Structures are given as C-alpha cells and as structure tokens.
Tab-separated table of C-alpha atoms in Angstrom:
chain	number	residue	atom	x	y	z
E	1	MET	CA	0.000	0.000	0.000
E	2	VAL	CA	1.361	3.417	-0.971
E	3	SER	CA	1.147	6.068	1.742
E	4	PRO	CA	-0.424	9.389	0.732
E	5	GLU	CA	2.091	11.142	2.994
E	6	ILE	CA	5.556	12.319	2.015
E	7	GLU	CA	8.555	10.205	3.002
E	8	LYS	CA	9.453	10.529	6.672
E	9	SER	CA	12.999	10.958	8.061
E	10	LYS	CA	14.059	12.642	4.813
E	11	ALA	CA	14.657	16.372	4.251
E	12	HIS	CA	12.303	18.043	1.767
E	13	ILE	CA	12.203	21.450	0.121
E	14	THR	CA	8.564	22.227	0.842
E	15	VAL	CA	7.929	24.468	-2.159
E	16	GLU	CA	9.211	21.648	-4.439
E	17	ILE	CA	6.934	18.928	-2.999
E	18	ILE	CA	4.197	19.965	-5.428
E	19	GLU	CA	4.144	21.347	-8.967
E	20	TYR	CA	1.771	23.692	-10.734
E	21	ILE	CA	-0.649	21.961	-13.125
E	22	PRO	CA	-2.420	24.148	-15.723
E	23	ASN	CA	-6.009	25.072	-14.760
E	24	SER	CA	-5.802	23.037	-11.542
E	25	VAL	CA	-5.614	23.019	-7.774
E	26	VAL	CA	-3.288	20.222	-6.630
E	27	ILE	CA	-3.115	18.899	-3.061
E	28	LYS	CA	-0.314	16.748	-1.623
E	29	THR	CA	-0.630	15.331	1.886
E	30	ILE	CA	2.371	15.810	4.159
E	31	LEU	CA	0.819	14.208	7.280
E	32	LYS	CA	-2.683	12.865	7.885
E	33	LYS	CA	-3.755	11.918	11.405
E	34	SER	CA	-7.065	11.693	13.267
E	35	THR	CA	-6.056	14.844	15.194
E	36	GLY	CA	-5.366	16.901	12.064
E	37	ASN	CA	-3.481	17.036	8.806
E	38	ILE	CA	-0.884	19.050	6.920
E	39	SER	CA	-1.077	19.519	3.159
E	40	VAL	CA	0.756	21.535	0.537
E	41	ILE	CA	-1.468	22.957	-2.190
E	42	SER	CA	-0.664	24.573	-5.551
E	43	PHE	CA	-3.080	26.847	-7.408
E	44	ASP	CA	-2.682	27.733	-11.072
E	45	SER	CA	-3.645	31.261	-12.178
E	46	GLY	CA	-7.385	31.813	-11.903
E	47	GLU	CA	-7.925	28.877	-9.520
E	48	GLY	CA	-9.132	29.184	-5.919
E	49	LEU	CA	-11.243	27.449	-3.279
E	50	THR	CA	-14.948	28.077	-2.795
E	51	GLU	CA	-16.321	29.442	0.455
E	52	ARG	CA	-16.526	26.938	3.278
E	53	THR	CA	-16.741	26.689	7.042
E	54	THR	CA	-14.936	24.065	9.112
E	55	PRO	CA	-15.300	23.200	12.793
E	56	PHE	CA	-11.502	23.396	13.229
E	57	ASP	CA	-8.784	26.064	13.274
E	58	THR	CA	-6.776	26.116	10.045
E	59	PHE	CA	-3.249	27.546	9.673
E	60	VAL	CA	-2.320	28.723	6.163
E	61	GLN	CA	1.186	29.788	5.079
E	62	ILE	CA	2.018	31.042	1.582
E	63	ILE	CA	5.243	29.426	0.348
E	64	ASP	CA	5.268	30.751	-3.239
E	65	GLY	CA	3.494	33.731	-4.776
E	66	LYS	CA	0.646	35.594	-3.133
E	67	ALA	CA	-2.963	34.804	-2.268
E	68	GLU	CA	-6.092	36.495	-1.054
E	69	ILE	CA	-7.635	34.667	1.901
E	70	VAL	CA	-11.108	35.948	2.808
E	71	ILE	CA	-12.218	35.185	6.385
E	72	SER	CA	-15.758	36.130	7.443
E	73	GLY	CA	-15.894	38.662	4.598
E	74	ILE	CA	-12.553	40.320	5.474
E	75	SER	CA	-9.885	40.159	2.762
E	76	ASN	CA	-6.274	39.341	3.697
E	77	LEU	CA	-3.583	39.569	1.014
E	78	LEU	CA	-0.689	37.278	1.936
E	79	ASN	CA	2.721	37.171	0.238
E	80	THR	CA	5.382	34.451	0.286
E	81	GLY	CA	6.367	33.705	3.883
E	82	GLN	CA	3.228	35.167	5.431
E	83	SER	CA	0.626	33.124	7.292
E	84	ILE	CA	-2.802	33.404	8.899
E	85	VAL	CA	-5.025	31.324	11.172
E	86	ILE	CA	-8.582	30.797	9.978
E	87	PRO	CA	-10.661	30.371	13.149
E	88	ALA	CA	-12.951	27.384	13.620
E	89	HIS	CA	-16.509	28.061	12.409
E	90	ALA	CA	-15.492	31.130	10.356
E	91	SER	CA	-16.428	31.158	6.676
E	92	SER	CA	-13.416	31.430	4.379
E	93	HIS	CA	-12.334	31.103	0.800
E	94	VAL	CA	-9.208	31.483	-1.286
E	95	LYS	CA	-9.501	33.937	-4.171
E	96	PRO	CA	-7.350	33.603	-7.286
E	97	ASN	CA	-4.403	36.012	-7.404
E	98	GLY	CA	-1.995	34.391	-9.868
E	99	ARG	CA	-0.136	31.144	-9.246
E	100	PHE	CA	0.704	30.321	-5.646
E	101	LYS	CA	1.498	27.501	-3.243
E	102	MET	CA	0.525	27.189	0.395
E	103	ILE	CA	0.811	24.902	3.391
E	104	GLN	CA	-2.473	24.180	5.155
E	105	THR	CA	-2.526	22.727	8.675
E	106	ILE	CA	-5.845	21.704	10.194
E	107	ILE	CA	-5.960	20.993	13.946
E	108	LYS	CA	-8.811	18.664	14.925
E	109	SER	CA	-8.064	18.261	18.644
E	110	GLY	CA	-8.636	20.549	21.612
E	111	TYR	CA	-12.285	21.253	20.817
E	112	GLU	CA	-13.783	18.882	23.387
C-alpha cells in the first residue's frame, strides 16, 4: 500500500513537494492523522477554493506567490512567507491572485 504522505525521516524542500498543473488546484498530503493534517497545495492562475466553514482552526502559510484569503468577509492579502489562522466556524475562501502555493494545517483536537 502506498502512503499518501511524504517520506518521513528525509529532508524536503517544501515548495518543491508539489508542482503547478495548468487550470488546476493540486493537493499533496504531508501528514494525515485523526487529530489533524498538513497539506501543501498549488493553485494555477485563476484557480481558488470556494467558500466553506470548518469546525476546526486552520493555519495557512504562503510558500510561493501571493494569495487572497477571505475570512468572514474580510480580505487578507498574503505574500510568500506570510501566514494566517482561519478560526474554527469562520467562513473562508481562497480567491485567485496568480499562481501560488501554500501549506495548510488543520488541527482537529482541543475542541472537546
């Protein structure tokens, strides 16, 4: 069985874990656990994520390019190296702003 996660105990250049695919959003799992997961995502120009609400806090860090992250109607323009926490139960979406890559960490514990 092939693991969806990246190889452990090996150094990785995060921005190189995933490539841009024309007209696509591509997601690569770094770690997936019952308590949360970490993914790296690439967005081609014009691609984004529709509005959604999750019951968990989500940490987003831009690792290449820039992105507009809208949280509860408030726009946040993030550049490479910048990050933001999307609070649990807040509506959010990712608006297209050219090609970019990001790390997304969802924490599913601590809400008991």
